[in-house]
PDB file of C-alpha atoms and ligand atoms in Angstrom:
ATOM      1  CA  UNK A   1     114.103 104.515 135.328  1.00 98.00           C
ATOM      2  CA  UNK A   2     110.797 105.519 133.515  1.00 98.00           C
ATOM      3  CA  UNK A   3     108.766 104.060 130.652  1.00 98.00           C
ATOM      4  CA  UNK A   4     106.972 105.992 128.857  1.00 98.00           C
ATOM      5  CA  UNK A   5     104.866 104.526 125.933  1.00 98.00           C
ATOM      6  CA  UNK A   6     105.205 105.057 122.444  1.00 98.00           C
ATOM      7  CA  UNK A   7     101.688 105.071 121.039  1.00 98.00           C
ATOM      8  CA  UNK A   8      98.455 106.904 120.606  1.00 98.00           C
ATOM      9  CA  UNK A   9      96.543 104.077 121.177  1.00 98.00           C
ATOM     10  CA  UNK A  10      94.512 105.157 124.151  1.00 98.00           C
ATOM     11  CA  UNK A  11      93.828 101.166 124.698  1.00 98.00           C
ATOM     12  CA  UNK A  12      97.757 100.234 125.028  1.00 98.00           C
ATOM     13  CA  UNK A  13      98.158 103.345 127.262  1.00 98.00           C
ATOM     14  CA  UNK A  14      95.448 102.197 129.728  1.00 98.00           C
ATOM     15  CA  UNK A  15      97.012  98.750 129.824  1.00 98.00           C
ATOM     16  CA  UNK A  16     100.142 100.100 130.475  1.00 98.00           C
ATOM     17  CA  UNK A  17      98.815 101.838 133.544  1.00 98.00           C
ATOM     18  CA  UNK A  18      97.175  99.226 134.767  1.00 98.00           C
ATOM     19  CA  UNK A  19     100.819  97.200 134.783  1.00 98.00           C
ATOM     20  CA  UNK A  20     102.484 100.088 136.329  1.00 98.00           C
ATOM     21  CA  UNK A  21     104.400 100.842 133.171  1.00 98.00           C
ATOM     22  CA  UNK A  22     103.490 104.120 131.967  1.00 98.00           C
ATOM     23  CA  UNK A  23     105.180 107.197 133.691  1.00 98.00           C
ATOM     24  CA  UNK A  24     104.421 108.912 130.122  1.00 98.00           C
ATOM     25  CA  UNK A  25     103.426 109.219 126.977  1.00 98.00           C
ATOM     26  CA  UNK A  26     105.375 109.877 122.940  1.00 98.00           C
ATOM     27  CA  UNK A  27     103.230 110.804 120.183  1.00 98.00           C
ATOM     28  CA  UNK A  28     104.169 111.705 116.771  1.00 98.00           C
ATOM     29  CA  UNK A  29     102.829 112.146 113.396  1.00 98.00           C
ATOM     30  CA  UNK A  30     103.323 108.548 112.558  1.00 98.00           C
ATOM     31  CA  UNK A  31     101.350 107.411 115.323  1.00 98.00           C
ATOM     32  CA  UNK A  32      98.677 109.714 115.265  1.00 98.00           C
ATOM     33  CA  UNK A  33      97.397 109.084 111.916  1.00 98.00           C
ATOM     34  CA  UNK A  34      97.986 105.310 112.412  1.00 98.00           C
ATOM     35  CA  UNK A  35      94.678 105.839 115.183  1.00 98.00           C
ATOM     36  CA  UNK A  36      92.915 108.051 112.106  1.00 97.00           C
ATOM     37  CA  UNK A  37      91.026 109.958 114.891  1.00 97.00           C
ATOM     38  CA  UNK A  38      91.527 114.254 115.531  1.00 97.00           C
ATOM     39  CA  UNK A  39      94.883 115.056 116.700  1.00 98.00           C
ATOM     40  CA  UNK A  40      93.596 117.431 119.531  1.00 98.00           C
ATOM     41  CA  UNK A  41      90.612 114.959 120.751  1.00 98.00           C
ATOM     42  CA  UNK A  42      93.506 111.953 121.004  1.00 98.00           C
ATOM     43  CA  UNK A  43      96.316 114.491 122.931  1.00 98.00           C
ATOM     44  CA  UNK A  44      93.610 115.426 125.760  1.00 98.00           C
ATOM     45  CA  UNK A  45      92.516 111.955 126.067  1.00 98.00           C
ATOM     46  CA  UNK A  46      96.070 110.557 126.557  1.00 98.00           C
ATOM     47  CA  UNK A  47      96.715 113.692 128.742  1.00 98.00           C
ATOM     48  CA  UNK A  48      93.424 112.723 130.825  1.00 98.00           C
ATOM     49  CA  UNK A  49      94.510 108.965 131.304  1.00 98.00           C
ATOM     50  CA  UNK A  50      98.444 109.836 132.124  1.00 98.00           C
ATOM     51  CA  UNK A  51      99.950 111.374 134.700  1.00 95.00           C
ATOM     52  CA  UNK A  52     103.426 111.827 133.434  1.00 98.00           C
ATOM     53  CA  UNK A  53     104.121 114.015 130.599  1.00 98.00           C
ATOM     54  CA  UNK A  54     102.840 113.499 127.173  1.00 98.00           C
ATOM     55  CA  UNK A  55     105.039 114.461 124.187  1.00 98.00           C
ATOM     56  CA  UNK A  56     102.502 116.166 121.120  1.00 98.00           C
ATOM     57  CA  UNK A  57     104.657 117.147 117.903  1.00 98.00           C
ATOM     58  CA  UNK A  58     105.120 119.862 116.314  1.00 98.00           C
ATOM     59  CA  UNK A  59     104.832 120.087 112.708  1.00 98.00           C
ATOM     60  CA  UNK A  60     105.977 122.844 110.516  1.00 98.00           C
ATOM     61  CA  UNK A  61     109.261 123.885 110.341  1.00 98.00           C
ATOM     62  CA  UNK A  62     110.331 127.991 111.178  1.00 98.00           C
ATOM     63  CA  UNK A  63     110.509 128.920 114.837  1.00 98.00           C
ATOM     64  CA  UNK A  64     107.886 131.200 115.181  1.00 98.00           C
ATOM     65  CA  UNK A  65     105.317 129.061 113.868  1.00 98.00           C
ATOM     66  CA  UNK A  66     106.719 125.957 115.709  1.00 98.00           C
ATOM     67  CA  UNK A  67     106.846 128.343 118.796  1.00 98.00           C
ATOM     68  CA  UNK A  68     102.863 129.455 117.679  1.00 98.00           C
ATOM     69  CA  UNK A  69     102.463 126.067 117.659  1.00 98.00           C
ATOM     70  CA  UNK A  70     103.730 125.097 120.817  1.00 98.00           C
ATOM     71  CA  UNK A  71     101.713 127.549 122.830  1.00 98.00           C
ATOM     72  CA  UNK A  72      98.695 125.740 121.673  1.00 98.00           C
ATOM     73  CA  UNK A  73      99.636 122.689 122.359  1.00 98.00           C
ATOM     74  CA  UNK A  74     100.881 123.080 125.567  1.00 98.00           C
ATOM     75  CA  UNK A  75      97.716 124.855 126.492  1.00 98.00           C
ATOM     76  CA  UNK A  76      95.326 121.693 125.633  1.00 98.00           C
ATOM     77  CA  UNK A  77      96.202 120.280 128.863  1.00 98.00           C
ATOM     78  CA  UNK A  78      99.159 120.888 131.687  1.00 98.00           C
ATOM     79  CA  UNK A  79     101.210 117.588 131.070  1.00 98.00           C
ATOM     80  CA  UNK A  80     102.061 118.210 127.202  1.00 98.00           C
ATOM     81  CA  UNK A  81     105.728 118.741 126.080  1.00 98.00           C
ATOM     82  CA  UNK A  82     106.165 119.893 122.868  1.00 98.00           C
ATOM     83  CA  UNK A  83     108.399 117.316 120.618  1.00 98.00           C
ATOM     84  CA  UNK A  84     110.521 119.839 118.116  1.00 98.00           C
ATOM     85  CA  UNK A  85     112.783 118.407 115.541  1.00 98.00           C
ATOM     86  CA  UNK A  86     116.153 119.184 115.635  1.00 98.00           C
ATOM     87  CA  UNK A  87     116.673 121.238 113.034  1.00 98.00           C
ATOM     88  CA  UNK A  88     118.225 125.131 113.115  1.00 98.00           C
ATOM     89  CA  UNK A  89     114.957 126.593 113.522  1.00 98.00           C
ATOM     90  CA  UNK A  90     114.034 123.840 115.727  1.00 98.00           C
ATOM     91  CA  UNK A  91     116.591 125.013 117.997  1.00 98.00           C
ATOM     92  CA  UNK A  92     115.411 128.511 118.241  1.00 98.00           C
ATOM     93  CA  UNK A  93     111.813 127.349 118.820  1.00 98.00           C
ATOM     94  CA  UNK A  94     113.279 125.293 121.878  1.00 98.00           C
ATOM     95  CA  UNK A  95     114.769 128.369 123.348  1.00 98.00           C
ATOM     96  CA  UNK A  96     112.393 130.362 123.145  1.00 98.00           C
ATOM     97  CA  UNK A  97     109.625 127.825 124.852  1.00 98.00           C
ATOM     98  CA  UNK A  98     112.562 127.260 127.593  1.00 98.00           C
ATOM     99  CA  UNK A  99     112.423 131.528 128.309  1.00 98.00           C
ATOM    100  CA  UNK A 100     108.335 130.900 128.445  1.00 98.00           C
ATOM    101  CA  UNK A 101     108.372 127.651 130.138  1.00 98.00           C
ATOM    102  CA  UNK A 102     106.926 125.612 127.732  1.00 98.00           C
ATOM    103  CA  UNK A 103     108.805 121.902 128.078  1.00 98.00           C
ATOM    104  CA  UNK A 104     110.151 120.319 124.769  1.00 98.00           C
ATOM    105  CA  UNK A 105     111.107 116.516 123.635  1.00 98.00           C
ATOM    106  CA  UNK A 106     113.812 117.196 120.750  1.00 98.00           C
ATOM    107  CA  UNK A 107     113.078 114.033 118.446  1.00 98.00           C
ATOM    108  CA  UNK A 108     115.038 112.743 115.476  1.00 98.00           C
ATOM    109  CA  UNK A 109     118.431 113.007 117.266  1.00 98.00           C
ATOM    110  CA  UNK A 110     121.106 111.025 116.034  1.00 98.00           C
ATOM    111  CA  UNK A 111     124.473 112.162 117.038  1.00 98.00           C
ATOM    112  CA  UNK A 112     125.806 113.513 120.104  1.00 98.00           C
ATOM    113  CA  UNK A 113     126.566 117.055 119.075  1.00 98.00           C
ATOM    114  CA  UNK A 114     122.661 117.360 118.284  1.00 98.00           C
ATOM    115  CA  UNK A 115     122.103 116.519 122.052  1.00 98.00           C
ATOM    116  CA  UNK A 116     124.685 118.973 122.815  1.00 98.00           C
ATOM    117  CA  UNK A 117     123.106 121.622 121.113  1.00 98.00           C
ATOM    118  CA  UNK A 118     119.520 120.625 122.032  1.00 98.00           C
ATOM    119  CA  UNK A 119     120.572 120.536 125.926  1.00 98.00           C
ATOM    120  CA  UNK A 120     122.667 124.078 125.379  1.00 98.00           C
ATOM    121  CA  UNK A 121     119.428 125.547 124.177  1.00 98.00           C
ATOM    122  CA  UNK A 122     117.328 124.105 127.230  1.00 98.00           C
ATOM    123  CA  UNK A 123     115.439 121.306 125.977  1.00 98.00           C
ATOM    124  CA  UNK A 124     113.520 119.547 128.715  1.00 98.00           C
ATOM    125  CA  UNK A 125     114.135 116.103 126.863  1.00 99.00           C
ATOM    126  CA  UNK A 126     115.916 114.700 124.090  1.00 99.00           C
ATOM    127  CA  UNK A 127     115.220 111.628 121.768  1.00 98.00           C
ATOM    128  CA  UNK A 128     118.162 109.739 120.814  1.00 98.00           C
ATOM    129  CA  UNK A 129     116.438 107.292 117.809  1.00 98.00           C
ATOM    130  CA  UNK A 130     118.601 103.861 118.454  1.00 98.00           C
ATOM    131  CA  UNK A 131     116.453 101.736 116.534  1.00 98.00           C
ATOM    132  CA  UNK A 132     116.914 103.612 113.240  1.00 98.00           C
ATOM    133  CA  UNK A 133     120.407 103.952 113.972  1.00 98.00           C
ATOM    134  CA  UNK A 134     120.251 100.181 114.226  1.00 98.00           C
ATOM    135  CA  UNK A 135     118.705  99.743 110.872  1.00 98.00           C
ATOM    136  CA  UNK A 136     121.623 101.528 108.903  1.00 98.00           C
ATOM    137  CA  UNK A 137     124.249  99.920 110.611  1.00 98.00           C
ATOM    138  CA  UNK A 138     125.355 102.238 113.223  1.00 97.00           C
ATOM    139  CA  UNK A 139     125.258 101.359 117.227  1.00 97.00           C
ATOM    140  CA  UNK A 140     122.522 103.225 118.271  1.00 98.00           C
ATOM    141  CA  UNK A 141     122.919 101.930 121.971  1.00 98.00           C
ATOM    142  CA  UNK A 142     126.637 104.276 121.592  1.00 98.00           C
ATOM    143  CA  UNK A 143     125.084 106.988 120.797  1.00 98.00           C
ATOM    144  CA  UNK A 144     123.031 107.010 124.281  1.00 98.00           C
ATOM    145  CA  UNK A 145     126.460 105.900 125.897  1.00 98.00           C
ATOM    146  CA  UNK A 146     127.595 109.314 124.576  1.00 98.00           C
ATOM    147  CA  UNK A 147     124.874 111.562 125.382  1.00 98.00           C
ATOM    148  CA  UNK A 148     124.809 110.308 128.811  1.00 98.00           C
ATOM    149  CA  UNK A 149     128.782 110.917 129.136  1.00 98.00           C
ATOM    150  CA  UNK A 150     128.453 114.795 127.968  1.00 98.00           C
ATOM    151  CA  UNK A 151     125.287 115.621 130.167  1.00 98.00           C
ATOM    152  CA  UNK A 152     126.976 114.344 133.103  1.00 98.00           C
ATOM    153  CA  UNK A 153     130.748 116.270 132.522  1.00 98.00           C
ATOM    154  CA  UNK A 154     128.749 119.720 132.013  1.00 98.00           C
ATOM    155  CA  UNK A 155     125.270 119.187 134.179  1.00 98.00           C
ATOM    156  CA  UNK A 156     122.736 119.214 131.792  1.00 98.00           C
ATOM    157  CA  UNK A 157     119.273 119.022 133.200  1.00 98.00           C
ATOM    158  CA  UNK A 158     118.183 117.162 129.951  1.00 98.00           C
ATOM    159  CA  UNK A 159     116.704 114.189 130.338  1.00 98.00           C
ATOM    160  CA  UNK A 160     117.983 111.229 127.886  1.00 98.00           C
ATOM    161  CA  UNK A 161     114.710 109.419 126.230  1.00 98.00           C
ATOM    162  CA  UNK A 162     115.966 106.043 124.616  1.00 98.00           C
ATOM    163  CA  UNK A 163     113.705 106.044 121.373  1.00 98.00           C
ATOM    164  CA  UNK A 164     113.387 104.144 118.430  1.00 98.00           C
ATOM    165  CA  UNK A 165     113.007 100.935 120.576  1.00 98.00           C
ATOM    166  CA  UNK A 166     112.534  98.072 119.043  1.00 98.00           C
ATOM    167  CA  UNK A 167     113.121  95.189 121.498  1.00 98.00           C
ATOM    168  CA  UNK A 168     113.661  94.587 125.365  1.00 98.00           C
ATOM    169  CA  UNK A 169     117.601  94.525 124.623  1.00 98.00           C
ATOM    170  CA  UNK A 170     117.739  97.711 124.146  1.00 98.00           C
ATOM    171  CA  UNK A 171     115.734  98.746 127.391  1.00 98.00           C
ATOM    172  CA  UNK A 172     117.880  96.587 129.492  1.00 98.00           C
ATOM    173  CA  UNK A 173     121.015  98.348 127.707  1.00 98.00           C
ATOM    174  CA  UNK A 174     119.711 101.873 128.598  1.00 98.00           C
ATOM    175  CA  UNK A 175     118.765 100.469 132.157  1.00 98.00           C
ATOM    176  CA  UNK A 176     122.770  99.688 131.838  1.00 98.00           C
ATOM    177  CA  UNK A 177     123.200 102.741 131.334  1.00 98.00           C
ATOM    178  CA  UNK A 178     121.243 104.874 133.683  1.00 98.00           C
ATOM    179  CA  UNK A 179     119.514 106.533 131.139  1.00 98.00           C
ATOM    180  CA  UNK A 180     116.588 108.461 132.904  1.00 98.00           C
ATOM    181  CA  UNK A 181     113.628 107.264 130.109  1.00 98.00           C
ATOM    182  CA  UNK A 182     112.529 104.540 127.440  1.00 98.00           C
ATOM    183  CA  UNK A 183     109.900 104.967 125.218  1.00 98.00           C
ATOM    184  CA  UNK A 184     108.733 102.321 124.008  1.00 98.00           C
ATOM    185  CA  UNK A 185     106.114 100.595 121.882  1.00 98.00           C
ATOM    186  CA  UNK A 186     103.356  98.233 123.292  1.00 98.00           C
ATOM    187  CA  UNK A 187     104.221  94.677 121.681  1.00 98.00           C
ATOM    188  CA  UNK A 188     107.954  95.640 123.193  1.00 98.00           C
ATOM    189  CA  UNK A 189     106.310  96.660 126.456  1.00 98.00           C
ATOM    190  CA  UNK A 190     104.620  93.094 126.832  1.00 98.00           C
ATOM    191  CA  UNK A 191     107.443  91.481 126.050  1.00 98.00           C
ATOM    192  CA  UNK A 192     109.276  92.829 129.160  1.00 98.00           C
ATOM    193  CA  UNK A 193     107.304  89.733 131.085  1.00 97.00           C
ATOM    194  CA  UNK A 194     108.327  87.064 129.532  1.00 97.00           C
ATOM    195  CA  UNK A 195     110.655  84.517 130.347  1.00 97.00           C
ATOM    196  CA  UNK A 196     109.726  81.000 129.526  1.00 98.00           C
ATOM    197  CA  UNK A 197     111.274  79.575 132.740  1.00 98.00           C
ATOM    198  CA  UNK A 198     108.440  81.428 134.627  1.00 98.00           C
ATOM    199  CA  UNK A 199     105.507  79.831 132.046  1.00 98.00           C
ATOM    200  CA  UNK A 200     107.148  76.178 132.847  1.00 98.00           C
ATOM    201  CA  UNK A 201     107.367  76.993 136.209  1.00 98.00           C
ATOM    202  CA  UNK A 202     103.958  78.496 136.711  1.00 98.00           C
ATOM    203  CA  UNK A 203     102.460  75.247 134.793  1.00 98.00           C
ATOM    204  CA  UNK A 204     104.105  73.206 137.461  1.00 98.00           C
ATOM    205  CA  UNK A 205     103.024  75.096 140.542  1.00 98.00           C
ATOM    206  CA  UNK A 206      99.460  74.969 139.205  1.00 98.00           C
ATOM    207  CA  UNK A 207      99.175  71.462 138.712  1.00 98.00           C
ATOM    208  CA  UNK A 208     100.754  70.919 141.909  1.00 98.00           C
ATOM    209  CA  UNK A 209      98.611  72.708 143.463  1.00 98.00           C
ATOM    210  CA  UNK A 210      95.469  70.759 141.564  1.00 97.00           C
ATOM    211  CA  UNK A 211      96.777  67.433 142.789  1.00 97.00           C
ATOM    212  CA  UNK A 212      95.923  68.866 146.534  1.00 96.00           C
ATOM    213  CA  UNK A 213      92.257  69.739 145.519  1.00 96.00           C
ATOM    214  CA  UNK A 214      91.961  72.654 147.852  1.00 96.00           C
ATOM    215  CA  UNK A 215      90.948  76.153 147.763  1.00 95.00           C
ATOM    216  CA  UNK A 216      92.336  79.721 149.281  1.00 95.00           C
ATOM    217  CA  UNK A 217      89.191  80.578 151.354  1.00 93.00           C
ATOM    218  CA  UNK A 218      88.174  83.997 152.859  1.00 93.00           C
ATOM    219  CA  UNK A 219      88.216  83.880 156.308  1.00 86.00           C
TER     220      UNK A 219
HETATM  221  C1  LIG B   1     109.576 108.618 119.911  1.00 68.84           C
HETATM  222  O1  LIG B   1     109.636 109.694 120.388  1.00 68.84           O
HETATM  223  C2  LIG B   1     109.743 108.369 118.461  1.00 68.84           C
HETATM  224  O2  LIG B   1     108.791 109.089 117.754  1.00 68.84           O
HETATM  225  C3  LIG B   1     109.658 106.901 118.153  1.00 68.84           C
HETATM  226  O3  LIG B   1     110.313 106.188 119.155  1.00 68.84           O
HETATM  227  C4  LIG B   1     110.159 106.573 116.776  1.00 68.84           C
HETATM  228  O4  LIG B   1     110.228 105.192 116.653  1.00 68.84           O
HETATM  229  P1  LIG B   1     110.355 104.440 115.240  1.00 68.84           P
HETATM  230  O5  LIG B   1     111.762 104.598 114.762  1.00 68.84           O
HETATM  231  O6  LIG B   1     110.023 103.028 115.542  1.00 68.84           O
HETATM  232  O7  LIG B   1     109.373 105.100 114.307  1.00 68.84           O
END
């Protein structure tokens, strides 16, 4: 399974790496302008840290200027995929980067028959949003259950990216699962660590290991 992080916080990304834990990258709107810095100087930056793919969104709304759009930003460095909402015109933008080659992350999907459609038109990756499901009351955790279900009868290529996360439950769900990707945000990231058994136990080991007053030398 992959993690890819949910931030443009260049800091958060690099830690990630450093723990192993960042086969990608998400972006969007929200978390661009939460860094205030230029869009285009943050995407290359990510891009230059990460090896994985890094998801840059689009942001207006026809297909040819979401397909205008994701020419440019797929030409800013080789490991962007466009993120294109799935909307009508949304759809046609995704086909038309699929004939060119241009790999796509359809976001704000919240029912199955949107993943159907976004895998029929070639998406490279699809965002199921659990975590706002969550919020009005619906299982969002199902609706991953279901995407998986139809990709696998028909084939799809699609990969499944469990968004929206909000806490390590849900990563261990779409582990469960076998979805192929989690996205998800820093704080939620750190907390895949902890376990307080291993704190107590640590403590103990330590001062164990004080009481014998020896040291690990270098031969
Ligand atoms: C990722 O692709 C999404 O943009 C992100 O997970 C949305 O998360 P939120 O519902 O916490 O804003």
């Amino acid at each position: 399974m992959k993690f890819f992080v949910d931030t443009a916080n260049v800091e958060q990304i690099r830690q990630a790496k450093a723990w192993g834990l960042c086969d990608g990258v998400t972006t969007n709107p929200t978390l661009v302008a939460r860094e205030g810095r230029d869009f285009r100087e943050v995407i290359e930056e990510i891009c230059s840290i990460v090896d994985g793919p890094v998801s840059a969104e689009a942001v207006t709304t026809e297909a040819d200027s979401i397909l205008a759009e994701a020419r440019e930003l797929s030409s800013w460095a080789p490991n962007i995929v466009v993120k294109i909402p799935l909307i009508p015109e949304g759809i046609k933008a995704v086909r038309m980067c699929a004939q060119e080659g241009i790999k796509t992350n359809v976001t704000l999907c919240f029912s199955p028959l949107q993943a159907l459609i976004a895998a029929k038109a070639g998406a490279s990756y699809i965002s199921p949003f659990v975590g706002r499901l969550d919020d009005i009351s619906h299982q969002g955790m199902e609706l991953v259950h279901q995407i998986l279900q139809i990709y696998q009868n028909y084939g799809f290529q699609t990969e499944v990216i469990v968004a929206s996360v909000r806490n390590p439950l849900h990563v261990v769900e779409a582990a469960m699962m076998g979805a192929h990707i989690a996205t998800v945000p820093f704080d939620v990231l750190a907390k895949f660590f902890n376990h307080p058994l291993t704190d107590v136990g640590l403590k103990r080991f330590l001062a164990d290991w004080e009481k014998l007053q020896q040291e690990i030398k270098s031969s």
